[in-house]
Coordinates of C-alpha atoms in Angstrom, one line a residue:
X1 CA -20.5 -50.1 -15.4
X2 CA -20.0 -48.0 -12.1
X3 CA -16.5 -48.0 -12.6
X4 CA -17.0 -46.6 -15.8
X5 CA -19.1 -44.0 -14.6
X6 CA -16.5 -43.1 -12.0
X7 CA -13.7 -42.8 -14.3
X8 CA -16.5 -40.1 -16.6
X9 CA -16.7 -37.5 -13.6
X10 CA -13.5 -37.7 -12.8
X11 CA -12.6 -36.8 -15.9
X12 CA -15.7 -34.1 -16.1
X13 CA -13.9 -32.7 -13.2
X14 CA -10.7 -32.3 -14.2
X15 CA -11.6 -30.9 -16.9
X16 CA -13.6 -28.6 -15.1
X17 CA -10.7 -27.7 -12.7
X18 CA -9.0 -26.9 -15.9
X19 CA -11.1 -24.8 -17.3
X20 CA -11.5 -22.9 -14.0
X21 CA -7.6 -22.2 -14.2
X22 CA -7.8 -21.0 -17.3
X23 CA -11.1 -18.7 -16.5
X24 CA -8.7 -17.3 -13.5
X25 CA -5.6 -17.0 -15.9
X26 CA -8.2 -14.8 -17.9
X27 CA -9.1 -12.5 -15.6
X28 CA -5.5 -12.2 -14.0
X29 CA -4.4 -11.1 -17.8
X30 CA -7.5 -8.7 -18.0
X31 CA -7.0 -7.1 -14.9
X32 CA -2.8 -6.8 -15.5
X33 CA -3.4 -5.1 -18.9
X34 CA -7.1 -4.1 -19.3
X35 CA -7.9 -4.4 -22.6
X36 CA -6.8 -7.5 -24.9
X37 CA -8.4 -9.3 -27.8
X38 CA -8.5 -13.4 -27.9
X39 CA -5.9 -13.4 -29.9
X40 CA -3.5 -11.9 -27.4
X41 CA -5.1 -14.0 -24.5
X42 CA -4.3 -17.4 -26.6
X43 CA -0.9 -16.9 -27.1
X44 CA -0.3 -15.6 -23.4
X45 CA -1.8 -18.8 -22.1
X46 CA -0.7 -20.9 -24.9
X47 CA -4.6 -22.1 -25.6
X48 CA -6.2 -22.4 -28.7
X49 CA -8.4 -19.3 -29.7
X50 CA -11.5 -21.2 -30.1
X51 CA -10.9 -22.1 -26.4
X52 CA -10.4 -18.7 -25.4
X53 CA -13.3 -17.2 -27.1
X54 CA -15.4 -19.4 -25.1
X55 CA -14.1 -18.9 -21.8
X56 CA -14.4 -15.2 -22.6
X57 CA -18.1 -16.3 -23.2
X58 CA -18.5 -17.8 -19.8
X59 CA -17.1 -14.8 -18.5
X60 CA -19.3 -12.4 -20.2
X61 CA -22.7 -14.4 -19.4
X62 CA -21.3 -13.9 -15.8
X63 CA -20.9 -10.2 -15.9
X64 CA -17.1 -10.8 -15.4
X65 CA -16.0 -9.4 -18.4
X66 CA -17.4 -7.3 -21.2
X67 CA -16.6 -6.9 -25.4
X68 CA -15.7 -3.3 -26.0
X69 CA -15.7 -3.1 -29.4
X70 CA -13.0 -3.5 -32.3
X71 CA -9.4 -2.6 -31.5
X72 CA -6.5 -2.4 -34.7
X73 CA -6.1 -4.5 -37.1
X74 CA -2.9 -6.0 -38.2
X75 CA -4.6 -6.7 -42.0
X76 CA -8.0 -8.6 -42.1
X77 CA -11.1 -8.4 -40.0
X78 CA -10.4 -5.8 -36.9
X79 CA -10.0 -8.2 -33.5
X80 CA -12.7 -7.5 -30.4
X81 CA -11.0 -6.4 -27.5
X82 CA -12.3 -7.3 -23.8
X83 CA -12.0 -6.1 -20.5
X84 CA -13.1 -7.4 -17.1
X85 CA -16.3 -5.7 -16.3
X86 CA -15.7 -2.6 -13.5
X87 CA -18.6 -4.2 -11.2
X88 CA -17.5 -7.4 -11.8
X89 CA -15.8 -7.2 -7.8
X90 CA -15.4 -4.7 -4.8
X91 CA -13.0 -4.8 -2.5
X92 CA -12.7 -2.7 0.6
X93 CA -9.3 -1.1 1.5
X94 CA -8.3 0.1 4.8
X95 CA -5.1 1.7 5.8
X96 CA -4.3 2.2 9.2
X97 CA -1.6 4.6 10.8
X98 CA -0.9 5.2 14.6
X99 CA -3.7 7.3 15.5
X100 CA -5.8 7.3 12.5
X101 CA -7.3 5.0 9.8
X102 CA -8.8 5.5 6.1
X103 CA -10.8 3.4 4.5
X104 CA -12.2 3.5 0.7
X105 CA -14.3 0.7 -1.8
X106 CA -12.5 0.2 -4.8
X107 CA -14.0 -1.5 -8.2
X108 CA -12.3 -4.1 -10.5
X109 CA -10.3 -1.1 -12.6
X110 CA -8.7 -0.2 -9.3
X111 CA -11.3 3.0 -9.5
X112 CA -12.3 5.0 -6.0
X113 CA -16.4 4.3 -6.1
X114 CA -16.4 5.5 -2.5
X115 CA -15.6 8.6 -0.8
X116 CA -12.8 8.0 1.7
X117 CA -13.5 7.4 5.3
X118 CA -11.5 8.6 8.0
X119 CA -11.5 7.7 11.3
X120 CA -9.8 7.4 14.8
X121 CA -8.1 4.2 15.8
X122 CA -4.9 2.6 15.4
X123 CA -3.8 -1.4 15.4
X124 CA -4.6 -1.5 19.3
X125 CA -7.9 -0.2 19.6
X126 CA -9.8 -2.4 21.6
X127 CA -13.0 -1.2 19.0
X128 CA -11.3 -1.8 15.7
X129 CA -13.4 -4.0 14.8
X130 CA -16.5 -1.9 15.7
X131 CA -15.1 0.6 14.2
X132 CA -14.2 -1.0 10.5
X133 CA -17.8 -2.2 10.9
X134 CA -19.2 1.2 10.8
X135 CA -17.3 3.2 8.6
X136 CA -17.9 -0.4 6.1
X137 CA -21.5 0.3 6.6
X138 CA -21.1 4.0 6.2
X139 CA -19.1 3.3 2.6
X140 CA -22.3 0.8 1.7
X141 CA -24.8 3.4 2.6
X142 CA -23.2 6.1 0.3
X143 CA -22.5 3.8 -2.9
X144 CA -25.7 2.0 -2.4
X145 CA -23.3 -1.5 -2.6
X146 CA -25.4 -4.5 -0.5
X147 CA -22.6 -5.8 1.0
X148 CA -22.8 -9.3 -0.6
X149 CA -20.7 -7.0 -3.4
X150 CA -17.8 -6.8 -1.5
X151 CA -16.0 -10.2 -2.5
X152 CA -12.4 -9.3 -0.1
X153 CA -11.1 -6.5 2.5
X154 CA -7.7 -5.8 2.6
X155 CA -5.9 -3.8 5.4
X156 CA -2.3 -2.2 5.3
X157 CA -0.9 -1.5 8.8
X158 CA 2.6 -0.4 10.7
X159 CA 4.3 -3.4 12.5
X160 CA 6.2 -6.1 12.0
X161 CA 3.3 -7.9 9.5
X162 CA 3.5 -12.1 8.3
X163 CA 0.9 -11.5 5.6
X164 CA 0.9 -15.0 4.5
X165 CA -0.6 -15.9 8.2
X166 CA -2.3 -13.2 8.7
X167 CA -0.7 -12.0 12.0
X168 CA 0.9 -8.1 13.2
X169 CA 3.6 -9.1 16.0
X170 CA 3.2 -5.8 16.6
X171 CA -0.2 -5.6 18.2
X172 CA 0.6 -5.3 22.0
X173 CA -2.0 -8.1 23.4
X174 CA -0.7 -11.4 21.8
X175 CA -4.5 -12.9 21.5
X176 CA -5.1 -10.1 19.1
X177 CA -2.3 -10.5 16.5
X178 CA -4.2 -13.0 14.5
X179 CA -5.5 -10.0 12.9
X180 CA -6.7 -11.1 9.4
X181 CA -8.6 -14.2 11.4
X182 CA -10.4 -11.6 13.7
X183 CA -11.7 -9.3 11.0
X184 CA -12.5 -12.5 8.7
X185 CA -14.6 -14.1 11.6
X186 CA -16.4 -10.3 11.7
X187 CA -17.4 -9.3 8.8
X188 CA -17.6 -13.3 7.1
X189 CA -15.5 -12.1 4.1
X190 CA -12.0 -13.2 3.2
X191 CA -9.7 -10.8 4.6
X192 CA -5.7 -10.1 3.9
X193 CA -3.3 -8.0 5.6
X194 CA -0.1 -6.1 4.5
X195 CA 2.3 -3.8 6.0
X196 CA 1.7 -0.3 5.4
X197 CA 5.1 0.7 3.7
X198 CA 5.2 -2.3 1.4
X199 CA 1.7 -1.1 0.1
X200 CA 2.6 2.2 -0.6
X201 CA 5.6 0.9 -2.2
X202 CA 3.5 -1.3 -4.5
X203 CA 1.0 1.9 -5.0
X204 CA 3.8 3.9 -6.2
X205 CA 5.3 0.7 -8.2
X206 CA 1.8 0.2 -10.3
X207 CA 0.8 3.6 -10.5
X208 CA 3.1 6.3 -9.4
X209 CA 6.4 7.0 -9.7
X210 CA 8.1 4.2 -8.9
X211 CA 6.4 2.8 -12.7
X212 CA 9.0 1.0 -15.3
X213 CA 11.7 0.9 -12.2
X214 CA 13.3 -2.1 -10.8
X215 CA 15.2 -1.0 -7.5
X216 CA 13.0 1.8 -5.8
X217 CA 13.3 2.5 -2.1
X218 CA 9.0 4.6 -1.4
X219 CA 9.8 6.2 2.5
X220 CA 6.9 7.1 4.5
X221 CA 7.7 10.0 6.4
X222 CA 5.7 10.4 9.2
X223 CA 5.4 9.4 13.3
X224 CA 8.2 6.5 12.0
X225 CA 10.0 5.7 8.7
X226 CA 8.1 2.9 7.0
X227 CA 9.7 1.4 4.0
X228 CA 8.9 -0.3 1.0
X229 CA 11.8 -2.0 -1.3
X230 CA 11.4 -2.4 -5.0
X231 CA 14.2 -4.7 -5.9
X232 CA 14.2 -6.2 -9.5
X233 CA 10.9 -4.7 -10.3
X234 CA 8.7 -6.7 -7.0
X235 CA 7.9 -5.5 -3.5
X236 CA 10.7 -6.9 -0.9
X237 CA 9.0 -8.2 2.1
X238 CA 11.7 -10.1 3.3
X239 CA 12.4 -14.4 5.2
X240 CA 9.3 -13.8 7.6
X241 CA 7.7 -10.3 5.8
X242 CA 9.6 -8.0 8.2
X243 CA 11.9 -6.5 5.8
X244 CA 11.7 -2.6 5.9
X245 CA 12.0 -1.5 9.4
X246 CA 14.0 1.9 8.6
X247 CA 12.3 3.6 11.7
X248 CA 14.2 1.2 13.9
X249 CA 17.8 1.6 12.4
X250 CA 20.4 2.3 15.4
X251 CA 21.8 5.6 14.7
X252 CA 23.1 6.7 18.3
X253 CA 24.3 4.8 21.0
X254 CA 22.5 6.8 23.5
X255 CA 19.9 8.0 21.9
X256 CA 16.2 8.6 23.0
X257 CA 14.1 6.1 24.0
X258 CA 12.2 4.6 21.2
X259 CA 8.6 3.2 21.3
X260 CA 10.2 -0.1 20.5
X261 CA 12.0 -0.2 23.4
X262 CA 15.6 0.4 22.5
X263 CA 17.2 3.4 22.4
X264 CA 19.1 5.8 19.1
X265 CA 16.4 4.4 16.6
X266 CA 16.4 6.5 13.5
X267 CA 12.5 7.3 14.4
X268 CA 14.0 9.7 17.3
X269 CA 15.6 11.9 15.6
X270 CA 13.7 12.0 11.8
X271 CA 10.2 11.3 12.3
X272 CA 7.4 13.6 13.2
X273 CA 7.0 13.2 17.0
X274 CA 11.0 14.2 17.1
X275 CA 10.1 17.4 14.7
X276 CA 7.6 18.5 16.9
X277 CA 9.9 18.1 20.4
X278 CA 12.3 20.5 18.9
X279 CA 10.1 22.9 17.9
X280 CA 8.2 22.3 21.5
X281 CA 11.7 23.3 23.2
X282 CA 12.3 26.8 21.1
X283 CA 8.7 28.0 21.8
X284 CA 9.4 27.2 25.8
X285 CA 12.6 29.3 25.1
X286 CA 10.9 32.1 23.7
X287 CA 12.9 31.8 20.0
X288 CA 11.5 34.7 18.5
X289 CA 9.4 32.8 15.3
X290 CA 5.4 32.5 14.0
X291 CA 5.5 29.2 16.2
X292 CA 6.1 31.2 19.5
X293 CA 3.6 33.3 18.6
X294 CA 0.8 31.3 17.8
X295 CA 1.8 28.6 20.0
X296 CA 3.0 30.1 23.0
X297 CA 0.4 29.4 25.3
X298 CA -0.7 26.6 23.9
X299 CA 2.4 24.5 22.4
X300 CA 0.6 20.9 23.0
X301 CA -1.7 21.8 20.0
X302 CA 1.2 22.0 17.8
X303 CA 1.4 19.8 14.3
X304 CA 3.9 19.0 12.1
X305 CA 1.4 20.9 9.4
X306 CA 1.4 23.7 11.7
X307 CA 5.4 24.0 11.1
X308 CA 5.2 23.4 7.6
X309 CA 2.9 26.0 7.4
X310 CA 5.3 28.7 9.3
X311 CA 8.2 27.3 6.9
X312 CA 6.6 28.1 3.6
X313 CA 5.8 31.8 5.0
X314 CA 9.2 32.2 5.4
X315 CA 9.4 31.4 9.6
X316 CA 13.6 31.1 10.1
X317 CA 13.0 28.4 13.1
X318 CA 10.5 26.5 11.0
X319 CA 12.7 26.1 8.1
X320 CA 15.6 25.5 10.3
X321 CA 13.9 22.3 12.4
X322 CA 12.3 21.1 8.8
X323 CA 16.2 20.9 7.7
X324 CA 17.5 19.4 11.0
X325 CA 15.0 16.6 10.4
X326 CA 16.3 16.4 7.1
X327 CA 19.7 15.8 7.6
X328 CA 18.7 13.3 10.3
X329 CA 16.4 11.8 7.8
X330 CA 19.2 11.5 4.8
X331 CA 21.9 9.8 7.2
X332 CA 19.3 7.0 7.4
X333 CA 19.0 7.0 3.8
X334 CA 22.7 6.9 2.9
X335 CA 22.7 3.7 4.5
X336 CA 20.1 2.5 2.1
X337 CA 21.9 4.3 -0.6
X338 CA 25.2 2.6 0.2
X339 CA 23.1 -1.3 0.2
X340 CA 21.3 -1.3 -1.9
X341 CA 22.2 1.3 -5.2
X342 CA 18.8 2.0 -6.1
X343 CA 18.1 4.2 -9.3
X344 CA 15.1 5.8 -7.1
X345 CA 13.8 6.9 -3.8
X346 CA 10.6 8.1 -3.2
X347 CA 9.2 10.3 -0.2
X348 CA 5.7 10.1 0.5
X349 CA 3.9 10.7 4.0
X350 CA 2.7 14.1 5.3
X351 CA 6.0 15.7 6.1
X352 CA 6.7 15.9 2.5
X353 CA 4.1 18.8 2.4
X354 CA 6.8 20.6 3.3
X355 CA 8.5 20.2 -0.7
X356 CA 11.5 22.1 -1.3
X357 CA 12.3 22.7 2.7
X358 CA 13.2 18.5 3.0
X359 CA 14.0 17.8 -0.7
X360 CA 17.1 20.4 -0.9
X361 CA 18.5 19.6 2.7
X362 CA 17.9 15.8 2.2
X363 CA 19.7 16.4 -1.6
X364 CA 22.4 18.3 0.1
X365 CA 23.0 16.0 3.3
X366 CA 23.5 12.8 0.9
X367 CA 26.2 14.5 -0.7
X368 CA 28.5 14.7 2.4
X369 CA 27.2 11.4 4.1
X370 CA 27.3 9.0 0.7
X371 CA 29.8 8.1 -1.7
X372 CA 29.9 10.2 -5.0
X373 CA 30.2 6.8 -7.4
X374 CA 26.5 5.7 -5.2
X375 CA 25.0 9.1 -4.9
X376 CA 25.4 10.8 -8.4
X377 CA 23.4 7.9 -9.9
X378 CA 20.1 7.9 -7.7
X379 CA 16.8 10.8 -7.6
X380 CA 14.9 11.8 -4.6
X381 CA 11.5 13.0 -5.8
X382 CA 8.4 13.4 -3.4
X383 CA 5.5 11.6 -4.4
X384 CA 2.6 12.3 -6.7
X385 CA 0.0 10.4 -5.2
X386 CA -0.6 12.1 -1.5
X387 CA -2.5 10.1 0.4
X388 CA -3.5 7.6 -1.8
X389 CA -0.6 5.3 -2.5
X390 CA -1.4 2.8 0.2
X391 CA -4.6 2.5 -0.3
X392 CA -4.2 1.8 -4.1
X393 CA -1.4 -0.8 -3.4
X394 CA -4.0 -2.4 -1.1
X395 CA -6.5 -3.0 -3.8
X396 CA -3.9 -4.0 -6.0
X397 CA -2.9 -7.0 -3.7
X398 CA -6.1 -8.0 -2.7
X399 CA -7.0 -8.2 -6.1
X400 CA -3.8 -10.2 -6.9
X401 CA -5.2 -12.3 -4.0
X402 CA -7.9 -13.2 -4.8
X403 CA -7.7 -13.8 -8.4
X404 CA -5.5 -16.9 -7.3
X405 CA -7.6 -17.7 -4.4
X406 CA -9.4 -21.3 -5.3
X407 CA -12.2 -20.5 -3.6
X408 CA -13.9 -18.1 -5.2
X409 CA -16.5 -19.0 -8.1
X410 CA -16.4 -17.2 -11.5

């Protein structure tokens, strides 16, 4: 008799386990493709529609998902068509660049229901975790979210990033790498990390456009060159998740020193910092240009949007260093060109504010340093998206995270 009461939960809880599965199957199909009807779910999960309909049930009594109404009929009575509810989770997405971070609380249909945050820091801040802790209670404040709501927090962040443990080899002190551990412990909520290129990549891959491509190289231009690889149609991260390092690409054999510690990396000669010691050097020469003028006595105060600026009024010097760091930019991307023959590269990061003055000397520079048969066949386009690309692809793989993540109860 107890045996045979053993054997009953058992099977009670397999059978629970399986329904759970197919509950998260659900939702992963909902949130992939937003509205479906039973029908649709069944045969993408090979289930029996009465089976479907009541898991859809489940999910409904538990504010999961929601019946929107009737949706086409192929002859006979019109299907219902569901979606997952938009409160039904909140995640909170951070981004974090090398002086500055951003954060935002996105819903369920990857929809902004924050403002965005910015604020000072970077991935060696001995306060990030203060820091994330205010602006997260800042965010709460202003949506009126208790923060039991927020079911994950994912973070995007320059370095050499092992998302599946959770660590940034980047981060200087080696005790502080654990980074998704640390900011689990502090605020209690499941926490995942990614690196900051790949999640723009996937940003522009679900909603910008990098969409319906298979091989797209997305280039954030900035202080470095971070890079995220489409390659047939999924985000590259590479053996150990360190795949996309353009920024420290050996392009001169006695180059500058880079902040990696080696010297000639593409970084010194095509990212921001560089942009700004050239234009730095002309103003102490006294180059006649708006940049003398306005930053003569004061050339430490100088921005890369300062030169943009100067360049779309027509400032000679201006366009002139926004080209050099153009053609430095597209010998980089030749190489990328000449690997890996992608259909597609998008620019994205603040120095493509600048528009036509990168896009034609980058477009003109790949013509001498590529071959023609590789060249002809791929676009450069600047991004859509501005700022938000990372912090989208953020919520996007959080919510692919969690969504397979056993733990949570739906």
């Amino acid at each position: 008799m107890i045996l045979h009461k053993k054997e009953e939960t058992q099977k009670m809880a397999i059978s629970e386990l399986k329904r759970y599965k197919l509950r998260m199957q659900i939702i992963r199909l909902l949130y992939k493709r937003k509205l479906q009807s039973a029908s649709e779910l069944s045969k993408k999960i090979n289930v029996s529609l009465p089976t479907v309909r009541s898991i859809l049930e489940d999910l409904i009594a538990k504010k999961v998902a929601v019946a929107l109404g009737s949706g086409n009929s192929q002859g006979g009575r019109k299907p219902i068509i569901y979606s997952l509810a938009a409160d039904a989770f909140f995640i909170l997405a951070v981004e974090l660049g090398q002086y500055r971070g951003k954060a935002v609380i996105f819903n369920t249909m990857n929809e902004e229901v924050s403002p965005v945050r910015g604020f000072d820091t970077s991935i060696d801040d001995p306060l990030l975790e203060e820091k994330l802790e205010k602006i997260v209670d800042q965010l709460l404040t202003e949506t009126g979210l208790p923060d039991i709501k927020i079911t994950a927090v994912g973070i995007s962040m320059p370095g050499l990033v092992d998302s599946e443990n959770g660590i940034n080899r980047t981060i200087k002190r080696t005790e502080d790498r654990n980074i998704a551990a640390r900011l689990t412990k502090r605020f209690g909520i499941r926490t995942y990390i990614e690196n900051d290129a790949r999640m723009q990549g996937l940003g522009e891959l679900i909603f910008g456009k990098a969409r319906n491509t298979n091989n797209t190289l997305v280039i954030n231009w900035n202080w470095g060159l971070g890079l995220g690889m489409v390659l047939n149609g999924d985000i590259y991260s590479g053996a150990t998740g360190c795949a996309g390092e353009l920024s420290h690409i050996r392009i001169m054999e006695n180059g500058k020193l880079c902040e990696c510690g080696k010297r000639g990396c593409l970084q010194t000669i095509a990212g921001a910092q560089h942009l700004l010691d050239m234009a730095r050097e002309e103003i102490a020469r006294g180059t006649i240009s708006q940049l003398t003028s306005q930053f003569g006595e004061r050339p430490q105060e100088l921005t890369p949007v300062d030169i943009i600026n100067c360049a779309k009024k027509g400032d000679e010097l201006s366009i002139s260093l926004l080209t050099t760091l153009s053609t430095n930019l597209a010998w980089g991307i030749s190489i990328l060109i000449q690997l890996y023959n992608p259909e597609l590269i998008v620019l994205n990061g603040p120095l493509t504010q600048a528009g036509q003055f990168i896009l034609i000397p980058v477009r003109q520079a790949l013509n001498k340093y590529c071959l023609e048969s590789t060249s002809e066949s791929v676009r450069i386009e600047i991004s859509d998206m501005g700022e938000h690309s990372g912090l989208k692809g953020v919520a996007v793989m959080v919510f692919k995270k969690i969504f397979r993540d056993k733990s949570i109860e739906v």
